[in-house]
Tab-separated table of C-alpha atoms and ligand atoms in Angstrom:
chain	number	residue	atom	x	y	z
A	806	UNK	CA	1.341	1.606	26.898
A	807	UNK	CA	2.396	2.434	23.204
A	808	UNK	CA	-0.287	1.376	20.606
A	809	UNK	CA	0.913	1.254	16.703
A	810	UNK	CA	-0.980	0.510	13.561
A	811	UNK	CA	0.413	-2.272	10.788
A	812	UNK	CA	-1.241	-2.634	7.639
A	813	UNK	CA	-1.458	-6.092	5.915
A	814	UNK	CA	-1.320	-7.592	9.234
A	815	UNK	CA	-2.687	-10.280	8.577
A	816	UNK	CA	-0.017	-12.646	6.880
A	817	UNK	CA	3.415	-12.759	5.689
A	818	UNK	CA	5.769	-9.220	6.794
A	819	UNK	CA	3.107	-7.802	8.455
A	820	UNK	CA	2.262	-10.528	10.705
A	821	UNK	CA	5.616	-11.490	12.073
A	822	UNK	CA	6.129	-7.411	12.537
A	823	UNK	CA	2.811	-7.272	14.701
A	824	UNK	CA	4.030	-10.541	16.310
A	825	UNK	CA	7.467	-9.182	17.496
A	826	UNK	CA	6.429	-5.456	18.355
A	827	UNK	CA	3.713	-7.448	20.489
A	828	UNK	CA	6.930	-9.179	22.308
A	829	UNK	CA	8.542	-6.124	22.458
A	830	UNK	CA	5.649	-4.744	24.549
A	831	UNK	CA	3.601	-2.342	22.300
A	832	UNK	CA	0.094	-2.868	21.808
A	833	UNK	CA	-1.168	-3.738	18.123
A	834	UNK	CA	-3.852	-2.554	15.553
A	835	UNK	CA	-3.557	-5.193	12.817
A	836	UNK	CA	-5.777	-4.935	9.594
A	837	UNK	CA	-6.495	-6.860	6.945
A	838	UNK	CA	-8.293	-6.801	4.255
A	839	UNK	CA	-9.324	-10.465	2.556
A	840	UNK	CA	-8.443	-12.582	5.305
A	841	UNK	CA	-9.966	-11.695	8.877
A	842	UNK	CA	-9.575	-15.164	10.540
A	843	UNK	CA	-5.878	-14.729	9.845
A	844	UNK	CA	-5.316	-11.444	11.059
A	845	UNK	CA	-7.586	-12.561	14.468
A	846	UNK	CA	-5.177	-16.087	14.730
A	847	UNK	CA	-2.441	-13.215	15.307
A	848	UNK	CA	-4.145	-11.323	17.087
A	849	UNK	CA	-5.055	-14.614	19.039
A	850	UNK	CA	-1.806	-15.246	19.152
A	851	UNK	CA	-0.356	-12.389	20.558
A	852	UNK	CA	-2.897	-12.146	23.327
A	853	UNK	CA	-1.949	-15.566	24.552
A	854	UNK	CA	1.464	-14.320	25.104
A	855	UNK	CA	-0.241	-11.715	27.104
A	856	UNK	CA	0.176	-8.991	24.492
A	857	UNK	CA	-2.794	-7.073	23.693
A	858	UNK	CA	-3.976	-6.316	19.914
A	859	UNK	CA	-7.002	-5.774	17.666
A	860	UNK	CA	-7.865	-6.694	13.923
A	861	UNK	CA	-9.643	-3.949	12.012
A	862	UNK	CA	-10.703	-4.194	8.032
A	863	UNK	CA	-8.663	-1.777	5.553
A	864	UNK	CA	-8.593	-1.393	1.497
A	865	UNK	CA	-5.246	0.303	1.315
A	866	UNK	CA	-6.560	1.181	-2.595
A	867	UNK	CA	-9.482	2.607	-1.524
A	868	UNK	CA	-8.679	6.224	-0.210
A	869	UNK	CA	-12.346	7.073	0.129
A	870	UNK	CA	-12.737	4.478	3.239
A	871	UNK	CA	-9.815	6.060	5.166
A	872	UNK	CA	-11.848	8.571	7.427
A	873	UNK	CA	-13.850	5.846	8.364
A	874	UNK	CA	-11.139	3.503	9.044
A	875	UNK	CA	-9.122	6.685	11.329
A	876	UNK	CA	-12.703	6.817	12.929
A	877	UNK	CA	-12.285	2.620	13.860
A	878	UNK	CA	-8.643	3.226	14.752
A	879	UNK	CA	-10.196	6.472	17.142
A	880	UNK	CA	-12.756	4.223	18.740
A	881	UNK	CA	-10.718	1.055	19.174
A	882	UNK	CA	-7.696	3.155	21.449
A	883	UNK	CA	-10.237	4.293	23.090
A	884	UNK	CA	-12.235	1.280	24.080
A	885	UNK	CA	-9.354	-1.171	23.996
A	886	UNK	CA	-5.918	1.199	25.722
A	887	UNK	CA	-8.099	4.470	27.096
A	888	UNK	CA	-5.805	6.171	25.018
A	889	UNK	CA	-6.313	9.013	22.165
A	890	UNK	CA	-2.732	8.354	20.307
A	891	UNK	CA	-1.162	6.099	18.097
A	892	UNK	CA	3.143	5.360	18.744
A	893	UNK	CA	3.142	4.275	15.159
A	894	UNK	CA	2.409	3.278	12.062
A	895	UNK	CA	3.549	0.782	9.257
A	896	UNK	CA	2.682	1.016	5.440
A	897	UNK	CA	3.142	-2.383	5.229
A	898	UNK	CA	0.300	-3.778	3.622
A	899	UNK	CA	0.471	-4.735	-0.640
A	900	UNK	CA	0.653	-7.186	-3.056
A	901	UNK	CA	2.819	-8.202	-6.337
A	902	UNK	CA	2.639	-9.061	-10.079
A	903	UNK	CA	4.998	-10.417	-12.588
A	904	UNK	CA	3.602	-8.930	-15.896
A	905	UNK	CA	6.466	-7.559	-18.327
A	906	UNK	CA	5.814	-4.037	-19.064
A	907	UNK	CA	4.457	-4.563	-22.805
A	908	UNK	CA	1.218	-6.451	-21.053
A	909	UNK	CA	0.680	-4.289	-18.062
A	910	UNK	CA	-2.972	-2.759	-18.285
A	911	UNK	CA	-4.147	0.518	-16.679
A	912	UNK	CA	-6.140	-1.415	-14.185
A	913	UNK	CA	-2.841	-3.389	-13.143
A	914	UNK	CA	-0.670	-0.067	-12.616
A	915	UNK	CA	-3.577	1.835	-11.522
A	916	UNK	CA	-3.991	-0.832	-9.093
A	917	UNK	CA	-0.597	-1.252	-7.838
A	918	UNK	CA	-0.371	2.533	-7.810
A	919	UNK	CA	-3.082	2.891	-5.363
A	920	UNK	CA	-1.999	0.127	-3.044
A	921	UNK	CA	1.608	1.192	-2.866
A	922	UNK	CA	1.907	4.827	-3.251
A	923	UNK	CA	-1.345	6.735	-3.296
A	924	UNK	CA	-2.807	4.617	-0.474
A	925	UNK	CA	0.586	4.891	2.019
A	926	UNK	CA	0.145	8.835	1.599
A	927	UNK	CA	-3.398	9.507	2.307
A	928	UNK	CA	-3.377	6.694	5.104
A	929	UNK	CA	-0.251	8.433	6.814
A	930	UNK	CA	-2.257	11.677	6.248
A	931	UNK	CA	-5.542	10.452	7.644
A	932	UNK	CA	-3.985	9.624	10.783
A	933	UNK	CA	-1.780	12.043	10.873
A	934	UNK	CA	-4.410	13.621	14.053
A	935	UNK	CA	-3.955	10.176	16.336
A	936	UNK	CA	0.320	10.331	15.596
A	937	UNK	CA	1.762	11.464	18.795
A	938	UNK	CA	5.281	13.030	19.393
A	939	UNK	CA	7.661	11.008	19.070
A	940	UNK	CA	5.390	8.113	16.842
A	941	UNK	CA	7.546	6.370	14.331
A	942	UNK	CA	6.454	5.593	11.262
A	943	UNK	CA	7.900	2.579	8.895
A	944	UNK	CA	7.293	2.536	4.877
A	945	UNK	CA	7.691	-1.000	3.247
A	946	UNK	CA	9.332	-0.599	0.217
A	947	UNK	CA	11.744	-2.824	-1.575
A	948	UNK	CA	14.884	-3.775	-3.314
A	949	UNK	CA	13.306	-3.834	-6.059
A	950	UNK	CA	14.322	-0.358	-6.212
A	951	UNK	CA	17.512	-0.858	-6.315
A	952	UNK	CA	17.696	-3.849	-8.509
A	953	UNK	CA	15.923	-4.164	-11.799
A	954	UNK	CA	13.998	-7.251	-11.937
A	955	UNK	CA	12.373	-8.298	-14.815
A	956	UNK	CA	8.449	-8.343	-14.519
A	957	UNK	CA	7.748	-6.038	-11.778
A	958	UNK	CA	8.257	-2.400	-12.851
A	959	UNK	CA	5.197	-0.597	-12.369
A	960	UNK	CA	5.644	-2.583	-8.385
A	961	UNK	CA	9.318	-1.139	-8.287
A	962	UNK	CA	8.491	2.446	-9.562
A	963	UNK	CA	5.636	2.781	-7.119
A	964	UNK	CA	8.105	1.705	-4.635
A	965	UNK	CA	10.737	4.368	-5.363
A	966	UNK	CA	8.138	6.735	-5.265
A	967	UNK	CA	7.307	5.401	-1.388
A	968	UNK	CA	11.333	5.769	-0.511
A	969	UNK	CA	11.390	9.409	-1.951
A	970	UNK	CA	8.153	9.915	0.228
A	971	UNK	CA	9.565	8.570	3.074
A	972	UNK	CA	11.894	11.427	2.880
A	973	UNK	CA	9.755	13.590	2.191
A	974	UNK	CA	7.610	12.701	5.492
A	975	UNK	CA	10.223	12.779	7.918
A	976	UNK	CA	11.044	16.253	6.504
A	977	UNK	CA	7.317	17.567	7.273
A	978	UNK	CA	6.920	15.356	10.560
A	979	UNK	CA	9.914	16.202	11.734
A	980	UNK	CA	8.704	19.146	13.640
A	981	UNK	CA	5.829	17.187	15.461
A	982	UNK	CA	8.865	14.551	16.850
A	983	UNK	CA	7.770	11.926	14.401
A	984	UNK	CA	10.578	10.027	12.372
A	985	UNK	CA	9.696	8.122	9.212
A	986	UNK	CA	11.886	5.944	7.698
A	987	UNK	CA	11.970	3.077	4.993
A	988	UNK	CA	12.309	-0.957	5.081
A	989	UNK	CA	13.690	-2.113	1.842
A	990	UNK	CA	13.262	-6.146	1.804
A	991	UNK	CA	14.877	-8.294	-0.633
A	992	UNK	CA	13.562	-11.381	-1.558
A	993	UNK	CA	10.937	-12.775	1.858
A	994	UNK	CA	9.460	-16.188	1.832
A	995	UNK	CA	5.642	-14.818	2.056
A	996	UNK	CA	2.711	-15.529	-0.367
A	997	UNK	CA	3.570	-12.083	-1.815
A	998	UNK	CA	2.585	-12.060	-5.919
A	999	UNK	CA	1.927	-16.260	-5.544
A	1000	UNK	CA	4.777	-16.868	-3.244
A	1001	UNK	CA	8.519	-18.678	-3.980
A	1002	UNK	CA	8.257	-21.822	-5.885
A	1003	UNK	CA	11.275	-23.706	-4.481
A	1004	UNK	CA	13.643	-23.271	-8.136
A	1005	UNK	CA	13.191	-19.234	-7.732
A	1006	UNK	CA	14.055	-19.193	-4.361
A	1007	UNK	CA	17.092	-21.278	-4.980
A	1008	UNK	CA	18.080	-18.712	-7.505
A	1009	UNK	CA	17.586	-15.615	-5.335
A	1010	UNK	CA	19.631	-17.427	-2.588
A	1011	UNK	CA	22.340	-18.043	-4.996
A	1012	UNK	CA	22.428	-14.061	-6.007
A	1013	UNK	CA	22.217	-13.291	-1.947
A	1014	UNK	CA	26.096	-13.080	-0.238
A	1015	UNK	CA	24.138	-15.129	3.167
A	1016	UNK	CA	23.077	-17.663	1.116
A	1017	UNK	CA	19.297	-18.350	1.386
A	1018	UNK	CA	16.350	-15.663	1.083
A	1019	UNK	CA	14.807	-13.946	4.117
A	1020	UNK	CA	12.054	-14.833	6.417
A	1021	UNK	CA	9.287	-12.778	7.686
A	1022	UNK	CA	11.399	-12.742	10.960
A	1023	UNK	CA	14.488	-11.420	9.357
A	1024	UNK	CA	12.481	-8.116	8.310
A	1025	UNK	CA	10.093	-8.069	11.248
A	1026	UNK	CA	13.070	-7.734	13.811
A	1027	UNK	CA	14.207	-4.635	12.185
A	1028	UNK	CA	10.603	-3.034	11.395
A	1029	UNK	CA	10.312	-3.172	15.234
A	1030	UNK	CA	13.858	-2.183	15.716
A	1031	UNK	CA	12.391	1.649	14.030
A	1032	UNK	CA	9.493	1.747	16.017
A	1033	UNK	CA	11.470	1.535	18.993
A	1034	UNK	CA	13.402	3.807	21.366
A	1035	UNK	CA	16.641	1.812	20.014
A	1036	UNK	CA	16.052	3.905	16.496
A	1037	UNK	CA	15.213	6.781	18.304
A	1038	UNK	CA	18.118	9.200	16.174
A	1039	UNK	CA	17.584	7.159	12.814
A	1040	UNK	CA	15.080	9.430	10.218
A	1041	UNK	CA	14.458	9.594	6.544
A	1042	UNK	CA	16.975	6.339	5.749
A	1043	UNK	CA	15.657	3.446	3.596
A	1044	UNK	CA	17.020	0.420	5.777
A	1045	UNK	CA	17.732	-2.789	2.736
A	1046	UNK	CA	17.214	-5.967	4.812
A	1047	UNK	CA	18.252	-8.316	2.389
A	1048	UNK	CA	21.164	-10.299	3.722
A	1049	UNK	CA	23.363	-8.902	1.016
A	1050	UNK	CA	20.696	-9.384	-2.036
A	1051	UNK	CA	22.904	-8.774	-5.743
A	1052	UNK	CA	25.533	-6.703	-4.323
B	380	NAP	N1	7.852	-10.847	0.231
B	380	NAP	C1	8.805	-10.175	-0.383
B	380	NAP	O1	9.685	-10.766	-1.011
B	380	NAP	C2	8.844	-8.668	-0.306
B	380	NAP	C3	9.984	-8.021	-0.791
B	380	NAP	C4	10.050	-6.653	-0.772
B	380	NAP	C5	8.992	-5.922	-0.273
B	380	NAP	N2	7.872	-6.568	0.195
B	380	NAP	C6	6.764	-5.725	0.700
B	380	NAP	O2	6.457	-6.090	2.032
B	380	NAP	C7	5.075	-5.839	2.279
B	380	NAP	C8	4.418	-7.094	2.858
B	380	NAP	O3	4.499	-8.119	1.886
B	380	NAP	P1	4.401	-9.661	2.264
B	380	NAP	O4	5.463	-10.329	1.491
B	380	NAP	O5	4.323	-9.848	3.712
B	380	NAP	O6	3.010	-10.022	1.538
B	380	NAP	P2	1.863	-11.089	1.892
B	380	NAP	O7	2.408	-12.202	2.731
B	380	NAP	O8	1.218	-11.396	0.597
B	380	NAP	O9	0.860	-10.238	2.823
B	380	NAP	C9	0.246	-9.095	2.278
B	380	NAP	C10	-0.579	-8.410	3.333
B	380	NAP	O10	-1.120	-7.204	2.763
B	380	NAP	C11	-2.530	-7.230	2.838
B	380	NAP	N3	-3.095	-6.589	1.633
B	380	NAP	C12	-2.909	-6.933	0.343
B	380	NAP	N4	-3.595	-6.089	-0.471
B	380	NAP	C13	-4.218	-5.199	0.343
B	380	NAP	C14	-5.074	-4.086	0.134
B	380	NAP	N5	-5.469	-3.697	-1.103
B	380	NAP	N6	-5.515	-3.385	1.212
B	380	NAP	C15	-5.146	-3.750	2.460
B	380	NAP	N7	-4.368	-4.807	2.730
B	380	NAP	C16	-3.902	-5.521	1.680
B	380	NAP	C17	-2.938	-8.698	2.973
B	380	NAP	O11	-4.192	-8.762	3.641
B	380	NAP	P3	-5.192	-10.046	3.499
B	380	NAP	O12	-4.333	-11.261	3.674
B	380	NAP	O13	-6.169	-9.871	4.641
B	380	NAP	O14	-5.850	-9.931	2.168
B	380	NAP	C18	-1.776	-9.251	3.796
B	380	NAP	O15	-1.973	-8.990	5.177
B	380	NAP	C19	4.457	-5.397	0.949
B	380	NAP	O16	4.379	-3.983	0.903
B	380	NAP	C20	5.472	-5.896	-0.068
B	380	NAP	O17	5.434	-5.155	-1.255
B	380	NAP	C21	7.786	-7.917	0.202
């Protein structure tokens, strides 16, 4: 029995991911942070495919709560699995704005800052004690990275930042067995920043060489893909799942 942590389980990326590691046979720690009855319909859900999961509550901007959040994680494994260890963890959990840079406050990048860069590296290092050898851990970051798009800079930076941490984990883990590596989604038909009014998502599919923008699935499939023996020798890449976004 391999148990793994994903943040922002709840909805969207983070939902199908628990959802497909579940069918893959690991066990799943979902949190969420505004919306518990739809992190426990997933959790519902998995169980009645004869999974087993949990739902736990989680700021990911609010470093202070982290001890007691790896103290929840502690108790569930060893109510729920018996167990002392964790076989993963993904930093999946965030959310968007579209503000040009001239009208970004402080709050806004202080706030995107914490969620997507400050709060992925004291998580990882708060549980740090419950990753086992050989635990994967998976970063979302995004293409955003790689593609300038207007509106979303202070997202995009915070995102680099994640990718060069991701590299920077892997080279610090490495010696406990624990590969880290990063999931760079292009555009994803989730509720992220408001969600895709049908005319933008037209327009990403037109600048996408597959033709349409991805699914939850699409990026789920290869989140679990990392957590699993099959990505057993891959550590410290940044994987774009994007079907060939602006190339
Ligand atoms: N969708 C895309 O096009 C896209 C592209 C590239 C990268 N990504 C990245 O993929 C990841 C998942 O995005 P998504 O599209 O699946 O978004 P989503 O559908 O909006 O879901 C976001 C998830 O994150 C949780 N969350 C938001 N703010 C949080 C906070 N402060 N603390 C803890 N949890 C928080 C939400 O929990 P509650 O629902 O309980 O509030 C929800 O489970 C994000 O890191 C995002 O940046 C998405």
């Amino acid at each position: 029995m391999s148990v793994i942590v994903i943040t922002g389980g709840s909805r969207g990326i983070g939902a199908a991911t628990a959802i497909e590691c579940a069918r893959r046979g690991l066990d799943v720690i979902v949190t969420y942070h505004t919306q518990p009855a739809a992190a426990a319909a997933v959790v519902d859900r998995i169980e009645a495919a004869g999974g087993r999961a949990c739902a736990l509550p989680l700021d990911v901007g609010h470093v202070a709560g982290f001890d007691d959040f790896r103290d929840a994680v502690a108790q569930t494994l060893e109510r729920t699995w018996q167990t002392t260890m964790l076989a993963g963890l993904v930093n999946n959990a965030g959310h968007g704005l579209f503000n040009p840079i001239e009208r970004v406050t402080e709050s806004q990048f202080d706030d995107l800052l914490g969620v997507h860069l400050k709060g992925p590296f004291f998580l990882t290092q708060s549980l740090l004690p419950l990753l086992g050898h050989g635990a994967s851990i998976v970063n979302l970051t995004s293409a955003t990275t790689r593609v300038a798009t207007a509106g979303v800079a202070p997202y995009a930076a915070f995102k680099g930042g994640l990718e060069v941490l991701t590299r920077y984990m892997a080279k610090e883990f490495g010696a406990r067995g624990i590969r880290v590596n990063a999931v760079s989604p292009g555009p994803v038909r989730t509720g992220l920043g408001g969600g895709l009014d049908e005319a933008f998502a037209a327009q990403l599919a037109s600048q996408t060489a597959l033709g349409r923008v991805g699914e939850p699935d699409d990026v789920a499939r290869v989140i679990a893909m990392l957590l699993s023996d099959d990505g057993a020798w891959i550590n410290a890449q940044s994987v774009e799942v994007a079907g060939g976004y602006t190339i």
